[in-house]
Amino acid sequence: MAKKIQTPRGTQDILPEESYQWLYLENEIRKIFNRFDFFEIRTPVFEETELFARGVGETTDIVQKEMYTFEDRGGKSMTLRPEMTASVVRAYIQHALWNQGAVQKLSYISPMFRQERPQAGRLRQFYQFGVEILGTPGPVADVEAIALAMEIFNHLGLRNLTLRMNSVGCPKCRPNYRAVLRESLKNVKGRLCPDCQVRYDTNPLRILDCKKEICRKLTEDVPGIEDYLCEECRGHFNAVKNGLKVLEIPYTSDKRLVRGLDYYTRTAFEIVSTELGSQDAVCGGGRYDRLVFELGGPDVSGVGFAAGMERLLVIMRKNGLPLGEPPRPEVYFVSLGENAKTAVLKLAQQLRRSGFRCELDLAGRSVKAQMREANRIGALFAVIVGEDELSKNEAQVKNLENGTQTGVPFGKLPEFIRRDQ
Ligand code: ATP
Ligand code: MG
């Protein structure tokens, strides 16, 4: 036998027994996107590497360790997108979307790629849904982005989630805090993990985001950024918190929350679940007032979030929340004889055009086996056609839920099935 090939490590097939749940989720998420008046954007799965190097940030884990980067046949460096914000901003600039409305509200549900160590809730290809609001520095946009994320989780039935909030300041006030942080970690620098010792020099805020136990311990008592925010950042943060209060969205302040990406300014938030073990974040987001400009666009602000579909699914399954139903055909055609088989093809076409999900025997089964198959797949009706029925232009329709059987003229099948189901 030929050698079998498996999915690459950290990736998965989504089979029919599960794909209906994904469709359900995507559907429900899009409903809420629509209610908030967002428009979907689709961008290429790969981009020039430079986009992420500049847009996510050279000092981030994503750029330094996690990207799928390859040279294409023309020798250009390309990267499978590890996140969506940089791509959305690239598209916003490329197509001058600000000409199509001062504020652009874009949503997506798309696969992302990061070469991380696979574990529960951490894959190498995973799906994110998220939004970006581009073109306004106002705190109302932050509130809307957070409210939208919470509304989706709420709509799906999730309850025990915590919203964590922080502000990471702006280029005006962050340098002060950076200095304060370095000063307070000066004496323990040598005991931080090797990555954090580098971060101490390149990007000390990132130390607060380190997942290593030792770094968490050593940074337990560092001063929070809140006391070092400039007037404008403090005002913005207060306005966002007020908006959340008005919407009755509870949150906790978390001075350690700095998020993984370099381009964030002011609002940073994360939504975590207690049910995910160490991979506890389902959603992360925040404001980025510098990114559009840094990527060659006008000096406008953005705010958005991204949430992980696989982690969302884990929580929903754990809590037994509704995830849709596997689709069941309304009709399974049972045919006997060559003429009936041909007639059934035509009847199926008609019923399908009337909107019904129909199945017929493709495997040359006996009548008995076809009936068994109709029951196995959960069809609502078996529509039985043999020589007798053909001569009368009438099928025997068996309601498989209650066992009743009725003669129905071919032309009346759609009507009957609609009425009787
Ligand atoms: P983490 O701290 O868990 O690595 P992150 O800060 O890297 O998360 P973001 O870049 O903010 O995550 O992505 C937003 C969301 O996407 C996360 O909250 C998570 O739900 C999901 N996510 C991120 N990386 C992965 C992954 N490798 N596999 C599955 N889901 C992921
Ligand atoms: Mg990560």
Short mmCIF file of C-alpha atoms and ligand atoms in Angstrom, two decimals:
data_model
loop_
_atom_site.label_atom_id
_atom_site.label_comp_id
_atom_site.label_asym_id
_atom_site.label_seq_id
_atom_site.Cartn_x
_atom_site.Cartn_y
_atom_site.Cartn_z
CA MET A 1 0.00 0.00 0.00
CA ALA A 2 1.16 3.51 -0.76
CA LYS A 3 2.36 5.68 2.12
CA LYS A 4 -0.41 7.66 3.76
CA ILE A 5 -0.05 11.40 4.18
CA GLN A 6 -1.36 13.18 7.27
CA THR A 7 -2.36 16.77 7.99
CA PRO A 8 0.66 18.92 8.90
CA ARG A 9 1.30 19.23 12.63
CA GLY A 10 -0.95 21.79 14.28
CA THR A 11 -3.58 21.70 11.54
CA GLN A 12 -6.85 19.83 11.37
CA ASP A 13 -9.51 18.66 8.98
CA ILE A 14 -13.01 19.83 9.77
CA LEU A 15 -15.18 16.90 8.77
CA PRO A 16 -18.93 16.90 8.07
CA GLU A 17 -19.67 15.65 11.59
CA GLU A 18 -18.28 18.99 12.81
CA SER A 19 -18.48 21.38 9.88
CA TYR A 20 -22.17 22.10 10.46
CA GLN A 21 -21.16 23.55 13.84
CA TRP A 22 -18.69 25.87 12.12
CA LEU A 23 -21.38 26.98 9.69
CA TYR A 24 -23.73 27.64 12.59
CA LEU A 25 -21.12 29.69 14.42
CA GLU A 26 -20.10 31.68 11.35
CA ASN A 27 -23.74 32.38 10.61
CA GLU A 28 -24.52 33.63 14.11
CA ILE A 29 -21.35 35.73 14.23
CA ARG A 30 -22.20 37.35 10.87
CA LYS A 31 -25.70 38.14 12.18
CA ILE A 32 -24.21 40.22 14.97
CA PHE A 33 -21.66 41.83 12.61
CA ASN A 34 -24.65 42.87 10.49
CA ARG A 35 -26.57 44.31 13.42
CA PHE A 36 -23.58 46.55 14.14
CA ASP A 37 -23.47 47.48 10.43
CA PHE A 38 -20.07 46.00 9.56
CA PHE A 39 -19.02 44.94 6.08
CA GLU A 40 -16.97 41.84 5.38
CA ILE A 41 -13.47 42.15 3.95
CA ARG A 42 -11.47 39.28 2.41
CA THR A 43 -7.76 39.65 1.79
CA PRO A 44 -5.11 37.26 0.44
CA VAL A 45 -3.91 34.48 2.69
CA PHE A 46 -0.33 35.54 2.00
CA GLU A 47 1.21 38.98 1.86
CA GLU A 48 4.67 40.44 1.40
CA THR A 49 6.63 39.66 4.54
CA GLU A 50 7.44 43.33 5.05
CA LEU A 51 3.79 44.08 5.79
CA PHE A 52 3.86 41.99 8.95
CA ALA A 53 7.41 42.91 9.89
CA ARG A 54 6.32 46.55 9.92
CA GLY A 55 2.66 46.12 10.81
CA VAL A 56 2.88 43.61 13.65
CA GLY A 57 6.29 44.73 14.85
CA GLU A 58 9.84 43.43 14.66
CA THR A 59 10.03 42.80 18.41
CA THR A 60 6.90 40.65 18.67
CA ASP A 61 6.88 36.88 19.17
CA ILE A 62 4.78 36.59 16.04
CA VAL A 63 7.39 38.19 13.79
CA GLN A 64 10.41 36.77 15.56
CA LYS A 65 9.33 33.17 15.99
CA GLU A 66 5.94 32.29 14.59
CA MET A 67 5.59 33.34 10.96
CA TYR A 68 5.36 30.99 8.00
CA THR A 69 7.72 32.83 5.69
CA PHE A 70 8.86 31.54 2.32
CA GLU A 71 10.46 32.75 -0.84
CA ASP A 72 8.22 32.52 -3.87
CA ARG A 73 9.61 31.42 -7.21
CA GLY A 74 10.52 34.98 -8.04
CA GLY A 75 12.65 35.25 -4.91
CA LYS A 76 10.23 37.54 -3.05
CA SER A 77 9.71 36.94 0.67
CA MET A 78 6.09 36.08 1.39
CA THR A 79 4.33 35.23 4.65
CA LEU A 80 1.10 33.41 5.45
CA ARG A 81 -0.86 35.96 7.45
CA PRO A 82 -0.48 35.47 11.22
CA GLU A 83 -3.23 38.00 11.98
CA MET A 84 -5.59 40.22 10.08
CA THR A 85 -5.12 43.80 11.20
CA ALA A 86 -2.04 44.49 9.08
CA SER A 87 -3.77 43.09 5.99
CA VAL A 88 -6.94 45.11 6.58
CA VAL A 89 -4.93 48.28 7.04
CA ARG A 90 -2.91 47.48 3.91
CA ALA A 91 -6.17 47.14 1.96
CA TYR A 92 -7.57 50.33 3.52
CA ILE A 93 -4.54 52.24 2.30
CA GLN A 94 -4.22 50.52 -1.08
CA HIS A 95 -7.84 51.25 -2.01
CA ALA A 96 -8.08 54.63 -0.23
CA LEU A 97 -11.15 53.38 1.60
CA TRP A 98 -11.43 56.66 3.50
CA ASN A 99 -12.90 58.06 0.29
CA GLN A 100 -15.84 55.72 0.76
CA GLY A 101 -16.94 57.03 4.14
CA ALA A 102 -15.06 58.69 6.96
CA VAL A 103 -15.31 55.65 9.20
CA GLN A 104 -14.80 52.18 7.75
CA LYS A 105 -16.17 49.22 9.70
CA LEU A 106 -14.74 45.96 8.42
CA SER A 107 -15.26 42.41 9.63
CA TYR A 108 -13.75 39.04 8.76
CA ILE A 109 -13.79 35.33 9.59
CA SER A 110 -10.56 33.89 8.23
CA PRO A 111 -7.77 31.38 8.79
CA MET A 112 -4.48 32.58 10.31
CA PHE A 113 -1.10 30.84 10.44
CA ARG A 114 1.47 30.78 13.20
CA GLN A 115 4.20 28.23 13.73
CA GLU A 116 3.67 27.71 17.44
CA ARG A 117 3.99 24.61 19.56
CA PRO A 118 0.65 22.87 19.05
CA GLN A 119 -1.38 22.15 22.17
CA ALA A 120 -5.00 22.34 23.27
CA GLY A 121 -6.37 25.63 21.90
CA ARG A 122 -3.15 26.42 20.04
CA LEU A 123 -2.92 25.44 16.40
CA ARG A 124 -0.74 26.39 13.46
CA GLN A 125 -3.71 27.10 11.24
CA PHE A 126 -6.59 28.56 13.22
CA TYR A 127 -9.60 30.73 12.49
CA GLN A 128 -10.18 34.20 13.80
CA PHE A 129 -13.24 36.37 13.55
CA GLY A 130 -12.80 40.03 14.18
CA VAL A 131 -13.37 43.62 13.16
CA GLU A 132 -11.45 46.80 12.50
CA ILE A 133 -12.96 50.28 12.81
CA LEU A 134 -10.79 52.70 10.85
CA GLY A 135 -10.87 56.47 10.70
CA THR A 136 -11.79 57.70 14.17
CA PRO A 137 -9.82 58.37 17.36
CA GLY A 138 -13.01 58.70 19.44
CA PRO A 139 -13.52 56.43 22.48
CA VAL A 140 -17.02 55.52 21.26
CA ALA A 141 -15.37 53.35 18.60
CA ASP A 142 -13.47 51.44 21.30
CA VAL A 143 -16.72 50.94 23.20
CA GLU A 144 -18.49 49.72 20.06
CA ALA A 145 -15.72 47.23 19.26
CA ILE A 146 -15.77 45.82 22.80
CA ALA A 147 -19.57 45.79 22.94
CA LEU A 148 -19.69 43.92 19.63
CA ALA A 149 -17.29 41.25 20.85
CA MET A 150 -19.25 40.83 24.08
CA GLU A 151 -22.55 40.76 22.19
CA ILE A 152 -21.36 37.90 20.00
CA PHE A 153 -20.33 35.83 23.01
CA ASN A 154 -23.55 36.73 24.78
CA HIS A 155 -25.64 35.83 21.74
CA LEU A 156 -23.92 32.44 21.55
CA GLY A 157 -24.84 31.76 25.17
CA LEU A 158 -21.43 32.19 26.83
CA ARG A 159 -21.61 33.52 30.33
CA ASN A 160 -18.46 33.12 32.43
CA LEU A 161 -16.18 35.44 30.52
CA THR A 162 -14.07 38.22 31.93
CA LEU A 163 -13.26 41.41 30.08
CA ARG A 164 -9.84 42.74 31.04
CA MET A 165 -9.00 46.34 30.27
CA ASN A 166 -5.89 48.46 30.25
CA SER A 167 -4.44 51.45 28.46
CA VAL A 168 -0.96 51.19 27.01
CA GLY A 169 -0.67 54.95 26.56
CA CYS A 170 0.70 56.73 23.52
CA PRO A 171 4.10 57.72 22.14
CA LYS A 172 3.92 60.76 24.40
CA CYS A 173 3.49 59.02 27.76
CA ARG A 174 4.70 55.47 27.15
CA PRO A 175 8.42 56.34 27.21
CA ASN A 176 8.02 57.63 30.78
CA TYR A 177 6.41 54.42 31.86
CA ARG A 178 8.99 52.37 30.02
CA ALA A 179 11.67 54.12 32.04
CA VAL A 180 9.77 53.50 35.28
CA LEU A 181 9.39 49.85 34.41
CA ARG A 182 13.08 49.40 33.59
CA GLU A 183 14.00 51.09 36.82
CA SER A 184 11.74 48.84 38.89
CA LEU A 185 13.05 45.68 37.19
CA LYS A 186 16.70 46.75 37.25
CA ASN A 187 17.64 44.52 40.16
CA VAL A 188 15.87 41.38 38.93
CA LYS A 189 16.78 41.70 35.26
CA GLY A 190 19.27 38.84 35.44
CA ARG A 191 16.61 36.45 36.74
CA LEU A 192 14.10 37.09 33.97
CA CYS A 193 13.80 34.50 31.19
CA PRO A 194 16.27 34.97 28.31
CA ASP A 195 13.53 36.41 26.05
CA CYS A 196 12.58 38.95 28.69
CA GLN A 197 16.19 39.97 29.23
CA VAL A 198 16.18 40.99 25.57
CA ARG A 199 12.75 42.61 25.99
CA TYR A 200 14.13 44.63 28.90
CA ASP A 201 16.13 46.59 26.34
CA THR A 202 13.95 46.39 23.22
CA ASN A 203 10.40 46.54 24.61
CA PRO A 204 10.10 46.22 28.41
CA LEU A 205 6.28 46.41 28.42
CA ARG A 206 6.29 43.05 26.72
CA ILE A 207 7.81 41.50 29.86
CA LEU A 208 4.42 41.95 31.54
CA ASP A 209 2.92 39.71 28.85
CA CYS A 210 5.41 36.85 29.34
CA LYS A 211 3.74 33.58 30.22
CA LYS A 212 6.76 32.14 32.11
CA GLU A 213 6.09 31.62 35.80
CA ILE A 214 9.35 33.24 36.88
CA CYS A 215 8.69 36.43 34.90
CA ARG A 216 5.14 36.66 36.19
CA LYS A 217 6.43 36.40 39.76
CA LEU A 218 9.20 38.93 39.31
CA THR A 219 6.81 41.47 37.80
CA GLU A 220 4.00 41.00 40.32
CA ASP A 221 4.58 44.28 42.11
CA VAL A 222 5.72 46.57 39.31
CA PRO A 223 3.87 49.90 39.09
CA GLY A 224 0.95 49.92 36.67
CA ILE A 225 0.88 52.17 33.62
CA GLU A 226 -2.32 53.88 34.69
CA ASP A 227 -0.55 56.32 36.99
CA TYR A 228 1.76 57.39 34.17
CA LEU A 229 -0.75 58.09 31.40
CA CYS A 230 -0.86 61.59 29.93
CA GLU A 231 -4.01 63.68 30.33
CA GLU A 232 -5.36 62.74 26.88
CA CYS A 233 -4.80 59.01 27.36
CA ARG A 234 -6.33 59.11 30.81
CA GLY A 235 -9.38 60.99 29.46
CA HIS A 236 -9.75 58.49 26.64
CA PHE A 237 -9.50 55.52 29.00
CA ASN A 238 -12.10 57.01 31.34
CA ALA A 239 -14.47 57.66 28.45
CA VAL A 240 -14.17 54.04 27.30
CA LYS A 241 -14.81 52.77 30.83
CA ASN A 242 -17.84 55.05 31.13
CA GLY A 243 -19.24 53.72 27.88
CA LEU A 244 -18.90 50.18 29.19
CA LYS A 245 -20.72 51.16 32.36
CA VAL A 246 -23.59 52.64 30.35
CA LEU A 247 -23.86 49.34 28.46
CA GLU A 248 -23.59 47.40 31.72
CA ILE A 249 -20.57 45.49 30.47
CA PRO A 250 -18.49 44.49 33.49
CA TYR A 251 -14.69 44.60 33.25
CA THR A 252 -11.65 44.29 35.42
CA SER A 253 -8.62 46.54 35.18
CA ASP A 254 -5.44 44.63 34.50
CA LYS A 255 -2.21 46.56 34.64
CA ARG A 256 -0.30 43.65 33.11
CA LEU A 257 -2.36 43.63 29.96
CA VAL A 258 -0.14 44.95 27.18
CA ARG A 259 -1.04 42.59 24.31
CA GLY A 260 1.41 40.95 21.97
CA LEU A 261 1.45 43.46 19.15
CA ASP A 262 3.68 46.52 18.86
CA TYR A 263 1.31 48.97 17.28
CA TYR A 264 -1.28 49.26 20.04
CA THR A 265 -1.94 52.62 21.65
CA ARG A 266 -4.31 53.46 24.48
CA THR A 267 -7.07 50.86 24.87
CA ALA A 268 -5.96 47.24 25.16
CA PHE A 269 -8.44 44.56 26.08
CA GLU A 270 -8.76 40.83 26.31
CA ILE A 271 -11.66 38.51 26.95
CA VAL A 272 -10.73 35.41 28.88
CA SER A 273 -12.51 32.28 29.97
CA THR A 274 -11.82 30.30 33.10
CA GLU A 275 -12.53 27.14 31.13
CA LEU A 276 -9.61 27.08 28.73
CA GLY A 277 -6.72 26.19 31.02
CA SER A 278 -3.54 28.05 30.17
CA GLN A 279 -4.77 29.09 26.69
CA ASP A 280 -7.43 31.23 28.33
CA ALA A 281 -7.80 34.14 25.92
CA VAL A 282 -10.69 33.94 23.47
CA CYS A 283 -10.43 37.48 22.23
CA GLY A 284 -7.89 40.27 22.14
CA GLY A 285 -8.05 43.75 20.79
CA GLY A 286 -7.30 47.38 21.15
CA ARG A 287 -6.62 50.72 19.59
CA TYR A 288 -3.86 51.47 17.13
CA ASP A 289 -3.46 55.15 16.42
CA ARG A 290 -0.12 54.90 14.62
CA LEU A 291 -0.42 51.85 12.40
CA VAL A 292 -2.15 53.32 9.35
CA PHE A 293 0.43 56.09 9.17
CA GLU A 294 3.34 53.70 9.75
CA LEU A 295 2.15 51.60 6.82
CA GLY A 296 2.11 54.59 4.48
CA GLY A 297 -1.48 55.80 4.88
CA PRO A 298 -2.98 58.97 6.30
CA ASP A 299 -2.68 59.76 9.99
CA VAL A 300 -5.90 58.06 11.09
CA SER A 301 -6.72 55.77 13.98
CA GLY A 302 -8.06 52.27 14.21
CA VAL A 303 -9.50 49.97 16.82
CA GLY A 304 -10.47 46.32 16.58
CA PHE A 305 -10.41 42.84 18.02
CA ALA A 306 -9.72 39.27 16.96
CA ALA A 307 -11.21 36.17 18.56
CA GLY A 308 -10.24 32.53 18.18
CA MET A 309 -12.89 30.21 16.73
CA GLU A 310 -11.36 26.95 17.98
CA ARG A 311 -11.14 28.22 21.55
CA LEU A 312 -14.71 29.50 21.31
CA LEU A 313 -15.82 26.05 20.17
CA VAL A 314 -14.04 24.38 23.09
CA ILE A 315 -15.92 26.55 25.60
CA MET A 316 -19.23 26.09 23.84
CA ARG A 317 -18.89 22.31 23.77
CA LYS A 318 -17.85 22.22 27.42
CA ASN A 319 -20.99 24.15 28.35
CA GLY A 320 -23.27 22.16 26.08
CA LEU A 321 -24.33 25.33 24.26
CA PRO A 322 -26.33 25.03 21.04
CA LEU A 323 -24.15 24.53 17.97
CA GLY A 324 -26.78 23.91 15.34
CA GLU A 325 -28.04 20.57 14.09
CA PRO A 326 -26.55 18.34 11.43
CA PRO A 327 -28.65 18.88 8.31
CA ARG A 328 -31.23 16.20 7.51
CA PRO A 329 -32.63 15.72 4.04
CA GLU A 330 -36.37 16.22 3.72
CA VAL A 331 -36.55 13.55 1.09
CA TYR A 332 -34.87 10.29 0.32
CA PHE A 333 -35.96 8.76 -2.99
CA VAL A 334 -36.43 5.02 -2.94
CA SER A 335 -36.61 3.62 -6.45
CA LEU A 336 -37.19 0.18 -7.90
CA GLY A 337 -36.23 -0.61 -11.50
CA GLU A 338 -34.35 1.23 -14.24
CA ASN A 339 -37.27 3.42 -15.35
CA ALA A 340 -37.98 4.48 -11.79
CA LYS A 341 -34.32 5.35 -11.24
CA THR A 342 -34.43 7.74 -14.20
CA ALA A 343 -37.78 9.22 -13.15
CA VAL A 344 -36.44 9.83 -9.67
CA LEU A 345 -33.55 11.88 -11.05
CA LYS A 346 -36.06 14.25 -12.58
CA LEU A 347 -38.27 14.34 -9.45
CA ALA A 348 -35.24 15.11 -7.31
CA GLN A 349 -34.32 17.99 -9.60
CA GLN A 350 -37.84 19.41 -9.23
CA LEU A 351 -37.92 19.06 -5.46
CA ARG A 352 -34.44 20.54 -5.12
CA ARG A 353 -35.54 23.52 -7.18
CA SER A 354 -38.47 23.89 -4.78
CA GLY A 355 -35.90 24.23 -2.01
CA PHE A 356 -35.84 20.76 -0.47
CA ARG A 357 -32.74 18.84 0.53
CA CYS A 358 -33.06 15.56 -1.39
CA GLU A 359 -31.03 12.40 -1.61
CA LEU A 360 -31.29 9.45 -3.92
CA ASP A 361 -29.55 6.13 -4.14
CA LEU A 362 -26.15 6.41 -5.83
CA ALA A 363 -24.92 2.99 -4.81
CA GLY A 364 -27.39 0.67 -6.54
CA ARG A 365 -28.93 -0.55 -3.30
CA SER A 366 -31.95 -2.84 -2.97
CA VAL A 367 -35.27 -1.28 -1.95
CA LYS A 368 -34.84 -2.59 1.56
CA ALA A 369 -31.34 -1.13 1.81
CA GLN A 370 -32.58 2.18 0.43
CA MET A 371 -35.26 2.34 3.14
CA ARG A 372 -32.62 1.58 5.75
CA GLU A 373 -30.43 4.35 4.34
CA ALA A 374 -33.36 6.81 4.41
CA ASN A 375 -33.78 6.10 8.12
CA ARG A 376 -30.05 6.14 8.85
CA ILE A 377 -29.55 9.63 7.44
CA GLY A 378 -32.64 10.92 9.23
CA ALA A 379 -34.67 11.82 6.14
CA LEU A 380 -38.14 13.12 6.97
CA PHE A 381 -39.80 11.35 4.03
CA ALA A 382 -39.10 8.37 1.84
CA VAL A 383 -40.54 9.00 -1.61
CA ILE A 384 -41.01 5.58 -3.14
CA VAL A 385 -41.21 5.07 -6.90
CA GLY A 386 -41.59 1.73 -8.71
CA GLU A 387 -43.20 0.57 -11.99
CA ASP A 388 -46.67 0.82 -10.47
CA GLU A 389 -46.17 4.39 -9.29
CA LEU A 390 -44.69 5.37 -12.65
CA SER A 391 -47.75 4.19 -14.52
CA LYS A 392 -49.98 6.27 -12.20
CA ASN A 393 -47.66 9.31 -12.05
CA GLU A 394 -47.90 9.09 -8.31
CA ALA A 395 -45.35 8.34 -5.59
CA GLN A 396 -45.84 6.60 -2.27
CA VAL A 397 -44.67 9.06 0.35
CA LYS A 398 -43.78 7.60 3.70
CA ASN A 399 -43.50 9.98 6.63
CA LEU A 400 -40.56 8.43 8.47
CA GLU A 401 -41.38 10.20 11.73
CA ASN A 402 -44.89 8.79 12.16
CA GLY A 403 -44.92 5.92 9.66
CA THR A 404 -47.97 7.07 7.67
CA GLN A 405 -47.91 6.46 3.92
CA THR A 406 -49.78 8.46 1.28
CA GLY A 407 -50.11 8.34 -2.49
CA VAL A 408 -49.09 11.75 -3.86
CA PRO A 409 -49.20 12.78 -7.56
CA PHE A 410 -45.71 13.70 -8.81
CA GLY A 411 -46.78 17.29 -9.46
CA LYS A 412 -48.04 17.71 -5.91
CA LEU A 413 -44.89 16.47 -4.14
CA PRO A 414 -43.48 19.90 -3.16
CA GLU A 415 -46.82 21.02 -1.78
CA PHE A 416 -47.34 17.80 0.17
CA ILE A 417 -43.89 17.79 1.68
CA ARG A 418 -44.10 21.41 2.69
CA ARG A 419 -47.45 20.79 4.39
CA ASP A 420 -46.78 17.46 6.03
CA GLN A 421 -43.31 18.04 7.52
P1 ATP B 1 -2.01 33.87 23.22
O1 ATP B 1 -1.59 34.79 24.31
O2 ATP B 1 -2.96 32.79 23.64
O3 ATP B 1 -0.86 33.39 22.38
P2 ATP B 1 -2.29 36.01 21.36
O4 ATP B 1 -2.10 37.23 22.20
O5 ATP B 1 -1.15 35.52 20.56
O6 ATP B 1 -2.88 34.81 22.26
P3 ATP B 1 -3.95 37.34 19.45
O7 ATP B 1 -2.85 37.55 18.50
O8 ATP B 1 -4.48 38.50 20.20
O9 ATP B 1 -3.57 36.17 20.45
O10 ATP B 1 -5.17 36.62 18.72
C1 ATP B 1 -6.53 36.75 19.17
C2 ATP B 1 -7.13 35.41 19.51
O11 ATP B 1 -6.83 34.43 18.53
C3 ATP B 1 -6.62 34.80 20.80
O12 ATP B 1 -7.27 35.35 21.91
C4 ATP B 1 -6.95 33.33 20.60
O13 ATP B 1 -8.31 33.09 20.92
C5 ATP B 1 -6.76 33.15 19.14
N1 ATP B 1 -5.44 32.54 18.86
C6 ATP B 1 -4.23 33.15 18.83
N2 ATP B 1 -3.26 32.28 18.52
C7 ATP B 1 -3.87 31.08 18.34
C8 ATP B 1 -3.42 29.77 17.98
N3 ATP B 1 -2.13 29.52 17.72
N4 ATP B 1 -4.33 28.77 17.88
C9 ATP B 1 -5.64 29.01 18.13
N5 ATP B 1 -6.12 30.21 18.45
C10 ATP B 1 -5.26 31.24 18.56
MG MG B 2 0.29 34.10 20.81
#
